[in-house]
Amino acid sequence: MLILAVDTATTVASVALVEGERLVAEEVLNIPQKTHSERLLPVLVRILAGTGVEIEQVDGIAVSAGPGSFTGLRIGLGTGKGLAQALNKPLVTVPTLDALAYNYYFPETLVCPLLDAKQGYIYTALYWGGKAGLERLTDYLALTPEELTGYLEGRDEPVIFLGDGIDLCGAAVSKLQGRAFLVPEASRLPRASSVAFLGRQALAENPGGVPLTAQPLYVRKSAAEINLEKKRAQLRRG
Amino acid sequence: MAGLILGIETSCDETAAAVVAGGRRLLTNIISSQIELHQPFGGVVPELASRNHLENINLIIQEALAAAGVSWKDLDGIAVTYGPGLVGALLVGVTVAKAIAFARRLPLVGVNHLEGHIYANFLAHPHLEPPFVSLVVSGGHTDLLHVLGYGRYRILGRTRDDAAGEAFDKVARVLGLGYPGGPQIEAAAREGNPGAISFPRAVVKDAPFDFSFSGLKTAVLNYLNRSRQRGEIINAADVAASFQEAVVEVLVERTLAAAARCRVDRVAVCGGVAANSALRSLFQAQSAGTGIEVLYPPPVLCTDNGAMIASVGYYRLQAGHTAPLDLNAVPNLPLENWG
Ligand SMILES: [Zn+2]
């Protein structure tokens, strides 16, 4: 079974093709100069051309669904939806933090993917490397780096950190002293191969995939909605 | 060639898809409006618009194809609006259109939204051919153009500040009439006297076909403040009618003058404000006896829709203008000549 996966949740654009247990091809483009809109399909075309696979041969499409950059998520999911609709193939969405944690984990460790959510926030979730694979311990969260410290305190297992939010969380990470492990640069970035492998599992559980109305995992509301809620709360208080 | 084009439009607050044959014949025109979503905010919230477009776009496309009885293999191309508009909103349509075009190996055509509005008249009037003068008047545009041919335009004038539809929205807000302003003002004005208050008609120096509506908006605000200070009761219907009259008079007068200057006997009005009945009746009254025929699309083709995009797409494709797979949204896309 051939799975085509895309990840555009961060500034990285990645496309991968996975057949069964085998990673057939992957491209990770980490250049901020061009928008996802300009580079995603060309990357996808290169992957197909390089492997000699025709788009019609793909059995399912997996998309990194967030959290992440709102616009990036829409370009990834919009591309996935367009392909799935035009090819009449199932679409599955994979939480971006799940995929990132899948990049690099070991049994009996905590994994803490960190993504820059801008405006002083990070997106994160905490995972435990269990016997059957990764087990998510928290919700998908938008936190300040200070709040992250609270989530990591009171545990004594080693913590594996990865993602583009590491630099923002220096204080929280250094508090853990010898228990913090920073993943090497190459495995820190979101990779579509992880999205593809997790997407393959999701598709096995749900062969029809998600509906074409599927939304990204935004985690955060739009600024306008937050402001309106504040205004209404103020009115209620009088 | 039947020239079946799927047109996709997501530049603002309408998610739309349509199938058009030969650039002229409408097979389906599916429009999902986001008005209710934005109403609590008193205007379009770009992030919410983008989220809603992504949720609905594929079902709208599916519905357009199904209602037309058309499958992917019947199509000759996919046309999509790539500007001007809200960048995040445009990106949804552009992204989905590109993925479909690639997967179905169909030519992709990028379309200018403003040009789309003009072509709504080709759908409504099968025998309309250039040259003519077109007034594009909506929440985002007030442009007066000489349409010389397909893809050949000369811009005669445009607004220097607010678009006419934007002025309607702002005045509706200060009158407490709600969003969107155009239909609200039009309804309120029906009960009012257009001659009750004399609001200014702005002339732009050395640019006889340009428009300016910000002074008019300020005049309405000043009038309301003055009346409130004096403790006078404000007749919202009279204010709406007098304001609408001021906008409509300028639009009609300058458009007909432009038609005379360009020596054309047809004027094609389009865009959301083209559905305004006061505008239509004044055009009819003022053009009577001049030999100038004024054309409009039906209201459903005045609002943003995919059919007008498919129409442009057909003609652009005929002229060999396809877009690459790295096509991006261009929020300030200028009108270009390609014909
Ligand atoms: Zn428009």
Coordinates of C-alpha atoms and ligand atoms in Angstrom, one line a residue:
Chain A
M1 CA 0.0 0.0 0.0
L2 CA 1.4 3.4 -1.1
I3 CA 0.9 6.3 1.2
L4 CA 1.7 9.9 0.1
A5 CA 2.2 12.3 3.0
V6 CA 2.7 16.0 3.3
D7 CA 3.7 18.3 6.2
T8 CA 3.6 22.1 6.0
A9 CA 2.8 22.8 9.6
T10 CA 6.0 24.8 10.2
T11 CA 8.3 26.7 7.8
V12 CA 9.5 23.2 6.7
A13 CA 7.8 21.6 3.7
S14 CA 8.1 17.9 3.5
V15 CA 6.7 15.2 1.3
A16 CA 7.2 11.4 1.6
L17 CA 6.1 8.2 -0.1
V18 CA 5.9 5.1 2.0
E19 CA 5.1 1.6 0.8
G20 CA 4.2 -0.8 3.6
E21 CA 7.0 -0.7 6.1
R22 CA 9.4 0.9 3.6
L23 CA 10.2 4.6 3.2
V24 CA 10.5 5.0 -0.6
A25 CA 11.3 8.7 -0.8
E26 CA 11.3 11.8 1.3
E27 CA 12.1 15.5 0.8
V28 CA 12.5 18.0 3.5
L29 CA 12.8 21.6 2.3
N30 CA 13.9 23.9 5.1
I31 CA 14.1 27.3 3.3
P32 CA 12.0 30.1 4.6
Q33 CA 12.3 32.2 1.5
K34 CA 9.5 30.6 -0.5
T35 CA 5.9 30.0 0.6
H36 CA 4.4 26.6 0.9
S37 CA 1.9 27.6 -1.8
E38 CA 4.9 28.0 -4.2
R39 CA 6.9 24.9 -3.2
L40 CA 4.6 22.1 -1.9
L41 CA 3.3 20.8 -5.3
P42 CA 6.7 21.1 -7.0
V43 CA 8.3 19.0 -4.2
L44 CA 5.5 16.5 -4.6
V45 CA 6.0 16.3 -8.3
R46 CA 9.8 15.7 -7.7
I47 CA 9.1 12.9 -5.3
L48 CA 6.8 11.2 -7.8
A49 CA 9.2 11.8 -10.8
G50 CA 12.1 10.5 -8.8
T51 CA 10.4 7.3 -7.8
G52 CA 8.6 6.7 -11.1
V53 CA 5.3 6.5 -9.2
E54 CA 2.2 7.9 -10.9
I55 CA -0.2 9.9 -8.7
E56 CA -3.0 7.5 -9.5
Q57 CA -1.1 4.6 -7.9
V58 CA -1.2 6.2 -4.5
D59 CA -3.6 4.4 -2.1
G60 CA -4.0 7.1 0.5
I61 CA -3.1 10.6 1.4
A62 CA -1.8 11.6 4.9
V63 CA -1.6 15.2 6.0
S64 CA 0.1 16.7 9.0
A65 CA -3.0 18.4 10.6
G66 CA -1.5 20.7 13.2
P67 CA -1.1 22.5 15.4
G68 CA 1.2 24.8 13.5
S69 CA 1.1 27.8 11.3
F70 CA -2.6 28.4 10.3
T71 CA -1.8 29.2 6.7
G72 CA 0.7 26.3 6.4
L73 CA -1.8 23.8 7.8
R74 CA -4.4 25.0 5.3
I75 CA -2.0 24.6 2.4
G76 CA -1.2 21.0 3.5
L77 CA -4.7 20.0 4.2
G78 CA -6.1 21.8 1.1
T79 CA -3.6 19.9 -1.1
G80 CA -4.5 16.6 0.6
K81 CA -8.2 17.3 0.2
G82 CA -7.8 18.2 -3.5
L83 CA -5.7 15.1 -4.2
A84 CA -8.1 12.8 -2.3
Q85 CA -11.1 14.3 -4.0
A86 CA -9.7 14.2 -7.5
L87 CA -8.3 10.7 -7.2
N88 CA -11.1 9.3 -5.1
K89 CA -8.6 8.1 -2.5
P90 CA -8.9 8.2 1.3
L91 CA -7.5 11.1 3.2
V92 CA -6.2 10.8 6.8
T93 CA -4.9 13.5 9.1
V94 CA -2.1 13.0 11.6
P95 CA -1.5 15.4 14.5
T96 CA 1.7 17.2 13.8
L97 CA 3.0 16.7 17.4
D98 CA 2.4 13.0 17.2
A99 CA 4.4 12.8 14.0
L100 CA 7.2 14.9 15.4
A101 CA 7.5 12.7 18.5
Y102 CA 7.5 9.7 16.2
N103 CA 10.8 11.0 14.7
Y104 CA 12.8 10.0 17.6
Y105 CA 11.7 8.1 20.7
F106 CA 12.8 5.3 23.0
P107 CA 11.0 3.0 25.4
E108 CA 10.7 4.3 29.0
T109 CA 11.4 7.9 28.1
L110 CA 9.2 11.0 27.8
V111 CA 9.1 12.8 24.5
C112 CA 8.3 16.5 24.3
P113 CA 7.9 18.0 20.8
L114 CA 8.0 21.8 20.8
L115 CA 6.8 24.0 18.0
D116 CA 7.1 27.7 17.8
A117 CA 3.5 29.0 18.0
K118 CA 4.6 32.7 17.7
Q119 CA 3.8 35.5 20.0
G120 CA 5.7 33.9 22.8
Y121 CA 3.8 30.6 22.7
I122 CA 4.8 27.0 21.9
Y123 CA 2.7 24.1 20.8
T124 CA 3.5 20.9 22.7
A125 CA 2.2 17.6 24.1
L126 CA 3.9 15.1 26.3
Y127 CA 4.4 11.5 25.2
W128 CA 5.5 8.3 27.0
G129 CA 7.6 5.8 25.1
G130 CA 5.5 2.7 26.0
K131 CA 5.9 -0.9 25.0
A132 CA 3.4 -0.7 22.1
G133 CA 4.7 2.7 20.9
L134 CA 4.1 6.3 21.8
E135 CA 1.4 7.1 24.3
R136 CA 0.2 10.7 24.5
L137 CA -0.1 11.9 28.1
T138 CA -1.5 15.4 27.6
D139 CA -3.8 17.4 25.3
Y140 CA -2.3 19.3 22.4
L141 CA -1.4 22.5 24.1
A142 CA -0.5 26.1 23.4
L143 CA 1.7 27.2 26.3
T144 CA 4.3 29.8 27.3
P145 CA 7.7 28.4 27.9
E146 CA 7.2 29.2 31.6
E147 CA 4.1 27.1 31.7
L148 CA 6.0 24.2 30.1
T149 CA 8.2 24.1 33.1
G150 CA 5.2 23.2 35.2
Y151 CA 4.3 20.3 33.0
L152 CA 7.8 18.8 33.3
E153 CA 8.3 19.3 37.0
G154 CA 7.4 16.4 39.3
R155 CA 8.7 13.7 37.0
D156 CA 12.1 12.1 37.0
E157 CA 12.2 10.2 33.7
P158 CA 14.5 11.4 30.9
V159 CA 12.9 13.8 28.4
I160 CA 13.6 13.9 24.7
F161 CA 13.1 17.3 23.1
L162 CA 12.7 18.1 19.4
G163 CA 11.0 20.7 17.1
D164 CA 11.7 24.3 16.2
G165 CA 10.5 25.5 19.6
I166 CA 13.5 24.2 21.5
D167 CA 15.3 27.5 21.4
L168 CA 12.4 29.3 23.0
C169 CA 12.3 26.9 25.9
G170 CA 15.9 27.0 27.0
A171 CA 15.1 27.7 30.6
A172 CA 12.5 24.9 30.9
V173 CA 15.0 22.5 29.3
S174 CA 18.0 23.5 31.4
K175 CA 15.9 23.0 34.7
L176 CA 15.9 19.3 33.9
Q177 CA 19.7 19.2 33.9
G178 CA 20.9 15.7 33.1
R179 CA 17.5 14.4 32.2
A180 CA 17.1 16.5 29.0
F181 CA 18.1 15.2 25.7
L182 CA 18.1 17.4 22.6
V183 CA 17.6 15.4 19.4
P184 CA 20.2 16.1 16.6
E185 CA 19.2 18.8 14.2
A186 CA 18.3 16.5 11.3
S187 CA 15.7 14.6 13.3
R188 CA 14.3 17.7 15.0
L189 CA 12.4 18.9 11.9
P190 CA 8.9 17.8 11.0
R191 CA 9.2 14.9 8.5
A192 CA 6.5 13.7 6.2
S193 CA 7.8 10.1 6.6
S194 CA 6.6 10.1 10.2
V195 CA 3.2 11.5 9.0
A196 CA 3.1 8.7 6.4
F197 CA 3.8 5.9 8.9
L198 CA 1.3 7.2 11.4
G199 CA -1.1 7.9 8.5
R200 CA -0.8 4.2 7.5
Q201 CA -1.9 3.1 10.9
A202 CA -4.8 5.6 10.9
L203 CA -5.9 4.3 7.6
A204 CA -5.7 0.7 8.8
E205 CA -8.1 1.7 11.6
N206 CA -10.3 3.8 9.4
P207 CA -10.1 2.7 5.8
G208 CA -12.5 5.3 4.6
G209 CA -10.4 8.1 6.0
V210 CA -11.7 11.5 7.2
P211 CA -14.4 13.4 5.3
L212 CA -13.5 16.2 2.9
T213 CA -14.8 18.8 5.5
A214 CA -12.0 17.8 7.9
Q215 CA -10.4 20.8 9.6
P216 CA -6.8 21.3 10.8
L217 CA -6.1 20.9 14.5
Y218 CA -5.8 24.7 15.1
V219 CA -5.7 24.4 18.9
R220 CA -5.9 28.2 19.1
K221 CA -8.9 30.3 18.2
S222 CA -8.5 33.3 15.8
A223 CA -7.6 36.7 17.5
A224 CA -11.0 38.1 16.5
E225 CA -12.9 35.3 18.3
I226 CA -10.8 35.7 21.4
N227 CA -11.5 39.5 21.4
L228 CA -15.2 39.0 20.9
E229 CA -15.4 36.5 23.8
K230 CA -13.5 38.9 26.0
K231 CA -15.9 41.7 25.1
R232 CA -18.9 39.6 25.8
A233 CA -17.5 38.4 29.2
Q234 CA -16.9 42.1 30.1
L235 CA -20.5 42.9 29.2
R236 CA -21.8 40.1 31.3
R237 CA -19.8 41.4 34.3
G238 CA -21.2 44.8 33.6
Chain B
M1 CA -14.6 21.5 -27.9
A2 CA -17.3 22.1 -25.4
G3 CA -14.8 23.9 -23.2
L4 CA -16.1 22.8 -19.9
I5 CA -14.4 24.7 -17.1
L6 CA -14.7 24.3 -13.4
G7 CA -14.4 27.7 -11.7
I8 CA -13.3 28.1 -8.1
E9 CA -13.7 31.3 -6.1
T10 CA -12.6 32.0 -2.4
S11 CA -11.3 35.5 -2.4
C12 CA -13.4 36.9 0.3
D13 CA -16.5 35.6 2.2
E14 CA -18.1 33.4 -0.5
T15 CA -17.0 29.8 -1.1
A16 CA -18.1 29.1 -4.7
A17 CA -17.7 26.7 -7.5
A18 CA -19.4 26.5 -10.9
V19 CA -19.2 24.7 -14.2
V20 CA -19.5 26.8 -17.4
A21 CA -19.5 25.6 -21.0
G22 CA -17.7 27.7 -23.7
G23 CA -17.2 30.6 -21.4
R24 CA -20.9 31.6 -21.7
R25 CA -23.2 28.8 -20.7
L26 CA -23.8 28.3 -17.0
L27 CA -24.3 24.6 -16.0
T28 CA -24.1 25.1 -12.3
N29 CA -23.3 27.9 -9.9
I30 CA -22.9 26.9 -6.3
I31 CA -22.3 29.6 -3.7
S32 CA -21.9 29.2 0.1
S33 CA -22.1 32.6 1.8
Q34 CA -20.3 33.2 5.1
I35 CA -22.4 36.3 6.0
E36 CA -23.8 34.7 9.2
L37 CA -20.3 33.6 10.3
H38 CA -19.0 37.2 10.1
Q39 CA -22.1 39.1 11.3
P40 CA -21.2 39.1 15.0
F41 CA -17.9 40.8 14.1
G42 CA -19.5 43.5 11.9
G43 CA -17.3 42.6 9.0
V44 CA -15.2 39.9 7.4
V45 CA -12.7 38.3 9.8
P46 CA -9.9 37.0 7.5
E47 CA -8.8 34.0 9.6
L48 CA -12.4 32.8 10.1
A49 CA -13.0 33.2 6.3
S50 CA -10.0 31.0 5.5
R51 CA -11.1 28.4 8.0
N52 CA -14.6 28.2 6.6
H53 CA -13.4 28.1 3.0
L54 CA -11.2 25.1 3.8
E55 CA -14.1 23.3 5.5
N56 CA -16.5 23.8 2.6
I57 CA -14.6 24.1 -0.6
N58 CA -14.5 20.4 -1.6
L59 CA -18.2 19.8 -0.9
I60 CA -19.1 22.9 -3.0
I61 CA -16.9 21.6 -5.8
Q62 CA -18.6 18.2 -5.5
E63 CA -22.0 19.8 -5.6
A64 CA -21.2 21.9 -8.6
L65 CA -20.0 18.8 -10.6
A66 CA -22.9 16.6 -9.5
A67 CA -25.5 19.2 -10.3
A68 CA -24.0 19.8 -13.7
G69 CA -23.9 16.0 -14.3
V70 CA -20.2 16.4 -15.1
S71 CA -17.3 14.1 -14.0
W72 CA -13.6 15.0 -13.8
K73 CA -12.9 13.4 -17.2
D74 CA -15.4 15.7 -18.9
L75 CA -13.6 18.9 -17.8
D76 CA -11.2 20.8 -20.0
G77 CA -9.7 23.0 -17.3
I78 CA -9.8 24.4 -13.8
A79 CA -9.9 28.1 -13.2
V80 CA -9.3 29.7 -9.9
T81 CA -9.2 33.2 -8.5
Y82 CA -5.6 34.1 -7.3
G83 CA -6.1 37.8 -6.6
P84 CA -7.0 40.4 -5.6
G85 CA -8.5 39.5 -2.3
L86 CA -7.7 38.2 1.2
V87 CA -4.5 36.3 0.9
G88 CA -5.5 33.5 3.3
A89 CA -8.9 33.1 1.7
L90 CA -7.4 33.1 -1.8
L91 CA -4.9 30.4 -0.8
V92 CA -7.6 27.9 0.0
G93 CA -9.0 28.0 -3.5
V94 CA -5.6 28.2 -5.2
T95 CA -4.3 25.2 -3.2
V96 CA -7.3 23.0 -3.8
A97 CA -7.5 23.9 -7.5
K98 CA -3.8 23.2 -8.0
A99 CA -4.0 19.8 -6.3
I100 CA -7.0 18.8 -8.4
A101 CA -5.5 20.1 -11.7
F102 CA -2.3 18.1 -11.0
A103 CA -4.1 14.9 -10.0
R104 CA -6.5 15.0 -13.0
R105 CA -3.8 16.3 -15.4
L106 CA -6.0 19.3 -16.3
P107 CA -4.8 22.7 -17.3
L108 CA -4.9 25.2 -14.5
V109 CA -5.8 28.9 -15.2
G110 CA -5.3 31.7 -12.7
V111 CA -8.0 34.3 -12.8
N112 CA -8.1 38.0 -11.7
H113 CA -11.2 38.5 -9.5
L114 CA -11.9 41.9 -10.9
E115 CA -11.9 40.5 -14.4
G116 CA -14.3 37.8 -13.3
H117 CA -16.9 40.4 -12.3
I118 CA -16.8 41.9 -15.8
Y119 CA -17.3 38.4 -17.4
A120 CA -20.4 37.8 -15.3
N121 CA -22.0 39.9 -18.0
F122 CA -20.9 37.5 -20.7
L123 CA -22.8 34.7 -18.8
A124 CA -25.9 36.9 -18.5
H125 CA -25.9 38.3 -22.0
P126 CA -24.9 35.6 -24.5
H127 CA -24.6 38.1 -27.4
L128 CA -22.5 40.7 -25.6
E129 CA -19.2 41.3 -27.3
P130 CA -16.5 43.9 -26.6
P131 CA -16.0 46.8 -26.9
F132 CA -18.0 48.3 -24.0
V133 CA -17.5 50.2 -20.8
S134 CA -17.7 48.3 -17.6
L135 CA -18.3 49.6 -14.1
V136 CA -17.1 47.1 -11.4
V137 CA -18.6 48.2 -8.2
S138 CA -18.5 46.1 -5.0
G139 CA -17.2 46.0 -1.4
G140 CA -13.7 45.8 -2.8
H141 CA -13.8 47.7 -6.0
T142 CA -15.0 50.8 -7.8
D143 CA -13.4 50.7 -11.2
L144 CA -14.4 52.1 -14.5
L145 CA -12.9 50.3 -17.5
H146 CA -13.0 50.3 -21.3
V147 CA -13.2 46.7 -22.3
L148 CA -11.6 46.6 -25.7
G149 CA -11.5 42.8 -26.2
Y150 CA -11.2 39.6 -24.2
G151 CA -8.2 40.3 -22.0
R152 CA -7.8 43.8 -23.3
Y153 CA -8.6 46.6 -20.9
R154 CA -8.0 50.3 -20.4
I155 CA -8.6 51.6 -16.9
L156 CA -10.5 54.9 -17.1
G157 CA -11.0 55.6 -13.4
R158 CA -11.1 54.1 -10.0
T159 CA -11.8 55.0 -6.4
R160 CA -9.1 57.0 -4.6
D161 CA -10.1 55.8 -1.2
D162 CA -13.1 53.6 -0.2
A163 CA -14.9 51.3 -2.6
A164 CA -18.6 52.1 -3.0
G165 CA -19.6 48.9 -1.2
E166 CA -17.2 49.7 1.6
A167 CA -18.9 53.1 2.1
F168 CA -22.3 51.3 2.3
D169 CA -20.9 49.0 5.0
K170 CA -19.4 51.9 7.0
V171 CA -22.6 54.1 6.8
A172 CA -24.8 51.1 7.7
R173 CA -22.6 50.5 10.8
V174 CA -22.9 54.1 12.0
L175 CA -26.7 53.9 11.4
G176 CA -26.8 50.7 13.4
L177 CA -28.2 48.8 10.4
G178 CA -25.8 45.9 10.7
Y179 CA -23.6 43.9 8.2
P180 CA -23.5 43.6 5.3
G181 CA -24.4 47.2 4.6
G182 CA -25.5 47.2 1.0
P183 CA -28.8 45.4 1.3
Q184 CA -29.5 47.1 4.7
I185 CA -29.0 50.6 3.4
E186 CA -31.1 49.7 0.3
A187 CA -34.0 48.4 2.4
A188 CA -33.9 51.4 4.8
A189 CA -33.6 53.9 1.9
R190 CA -36.9 52.6 0.5
E191 CA -38.7 54.2 3.4
G192 CA -36.7 57.5 3.2
N193 CA -36.5 60.7 1.1
P194 CA -33.4 60.8 -1.1
G195 CA -33.6 64.6 -1.2
A196 CA -33.9 65.1 2.6
I197 CA -30.2 65.8 3.2
S198 CA -27.8 67.2 0.8
F199 CA -24.6 65.1 1.0
P200 CA -21.5 66.0 -1.2
R201 CA -20.6 64.4 -4.6
A202 CA -16.9 64.4 -4.7
V203 CA -15.0 65.3 -7.9
V204 CA -11.3 64.2 -8.2
K205 CA -9.3 67.0 -9.7
D206 CA -7.9 66.2 -13.2
A207 CA -9.4 62.7 -13.1
P208 CA -12.9 62.9 -14.5
F209 CA -13.6 59.2 -14.1
D210 CA -12.1 58.7 -10.6
F211 CA -14.2 58.3 -7.5
S212 CA -13.9 59.3 -3.9
F213 CA -16.3 58.2 -1.1
S214 CA -14.4 59.0 2.1
G215 CA -15.6 62.6 2.2
L216 CA -19.2 61.4 1.8
K217 CA -18.8 59.0 4.7
T218 CA -17.4 61.8 6.8
A219 CA -20.3 64.0 5.8
V220 CA -22.7 61.4 7.0
L221 CA -20.8 61.1 10.3
N222 CA -20.8 64.9 10.8
Y223 CA -24.5 65.1 10.0
L224 CA -25.3 62.4 12.6
N225 CA -23.1 64.0 15.3
R226 CA -24.5 67.5 14.7
S227 CA -28.1 66.2 14.9
R228 CA -27.3 64.3 18.1
Q229 CA -25.7 67.4 19.7
R230 CA -28.8 69.4 18.8
G231 CA -31.0 66.7 20.3
E232 CA -32.8 66.2 17.0
I233 CA -34.4 62.9 16.1
I234 CA -32.4 61.2 13.4
N235 CA -34.5 59.7 10.5
A236 CA -32.3 56.8 9.5
A237 CA -34.3 56.1 6.4
D238 CA -33.7 59.7 5.2
V239 CA -30.0 59.4 5.9
A240 CA -29.8 56.1 4.1
A241 CA -31.8 57.3 1.1
S242 CA -29.8 60.5 0.8
F243 CA -26.5 58.7 1.2
Q244 CA -27.4 56.1 -1.4
E245 CA -28.6 58.8 -3.8
A246 CA -25.2 60.5 -3.5
V247 CA -23.3 57.3 -4.3
V248 CA -25.5 56.2 -7.1
E249 CA -25.7 59.6 -8.8
V250 CA -21.9 59.8 -9.0
L251 CA -21.6 56.2 -10.3
V252 CA -24.2 56.7 -13.0
E253 CA -23.1 60.1 -14.1
R254 CA -19.4 59.1 -14.5
T255 CA -20.1 55.8 -16.1
L256 CA -22.4 57.3 -18.8
A257 CA -19.8 60.1 -19.4
A258 CA -17.2 57.4 -19.9
A259 CA -19.3 55.5 -22.3
A260 CA -19.8 58.8 -24.3
R261 CA -16.1 59.5 -24.2
C262 CA -15.2 55.9 -25.4
R263 CA -18.0 56.1 -28.0
V264 CA -19.5 52.8 -27.0
D265 CA -23.2 52.1 -26.9
R266 CA -23.1 49.5 -24.2
V267 CA -22.3 49.7 -20.5
A268 CA -21.9 46.5 -18.4
V269 CA -22.3 47.1 -14.7
C270 CA -21.1 44.3 -12.3
G271 CA -20.1 43.5 -8.7
G272 CA -22.1 43.3 -5.6
V273 CA -23.4 46.9 -5.7
A274 CA -24.7 46.2 -9.3
A275 CA -27.6 44.5 -7.5
N276 CA -28.7 47.8 -5.9
S277 CA -32.1 48.8 -7.3
A278 CA -31.6 52.5 -6.9
L279 CA -28.5 52.2 -9.0
R280 CA -30.4 50.3 -11.7
S281 CA -33.3 52.7 -11.8
L282 CA -31.1 55.8 -12.0
F283 CA -29.1 54.1 -14.8
Q284 CA -32.3 53.4 -16.7
A285 CA -33.6 57.0 -16.2
Q286 CA -30.3 58.6 -17.2
S287 CA -29.5 56.4 -20.2
A288 CA -33.0 56.8 -21.7
G289 CA -32.7 58.5 -25.0
T290 CA -28.9 58.5 -25.1
G291 CA -28.7 55.3 -27.2
I292 CA -26.6 53.7 -24.5
E293 CA -27.8 50.3 -23.3
V294 CA -27.0 49.4 -19.7
L295 CA -26.6 45.7 -18.9
Y296 CA -26.3 43.9 -15.5
P297 CA -26.0 40.3 -14.5
P298 CA -28.8 38.8 -12.4
P299 CA -28.1 39.4 -8.6
V300 CA -26.7 35.8 -8.2
L301 CA -24.0 36.7 -10.7
C302 CA -23.3 40.1 -9.1
T303 CA -22.0 38.6 -5.9
D304 CA -18.8 36.6 -5.9
N305 CA -19.2 33.3 -7.7
G306 CA -17.3 30.6 -9.5
A307 CA -19.1 31.0 -12.8
M308 CA -17.6 34.3 -13.7
I309 CA -14.1 32.8 -12.9
A310 CA -14.8 29.9 -15.1
S311 CA -15.8 32.3 -17.9
V312 CA -12.5 34.2 -17.7
G313 CA -10.8 30.8 -17.4
Y314 CA -12.3 29.6 -20.7
Y315 CA -11.1 32.7 -22.6
R316 CA -7.7 32.7 -21.0
L317 CA -7.2 29.0 -21.7
Q318 CA -8.2 29.6 -25.4
A319 CA -5.4 32.2 -25.5
G320 CA -3.0 29.7 -24.1
H321 CA -2.5 31.2 -20.6
T322 CA -2.2 28.4 -18.1
A323 CA -0.7 28.7 -14.7
P324 CA 2.2 26.6 -13.2
L325 CA 1.9 24.4 -10.1
D326 CA 3.7 27.0 -8.0
L327 CA 0.9 29.6 -8.6
N328 CA 0.6 31.7 -5.5
A329 CA -2.2 34.0 -4.2
V330 CA -1.6 37.6 -5.0
P331 CA -3.6 39.9 -2.7
N332 CA -3.0 43.1 -4.7
L333 CA -3.1 41.5 -8.2
P334 CA -3.3 44.2 -10.8
L335 CA -5.5 43.8 -13.9
E336 CA -3.2 42.7 -16.8
N337 CA -3.8 42.6 -20.5
W338 CA -3.4 39.2 -22.0
G339 CA -5.5 39.3 -25.1
Ligands
ZN1 ZN -16.0 40.5 -5.8

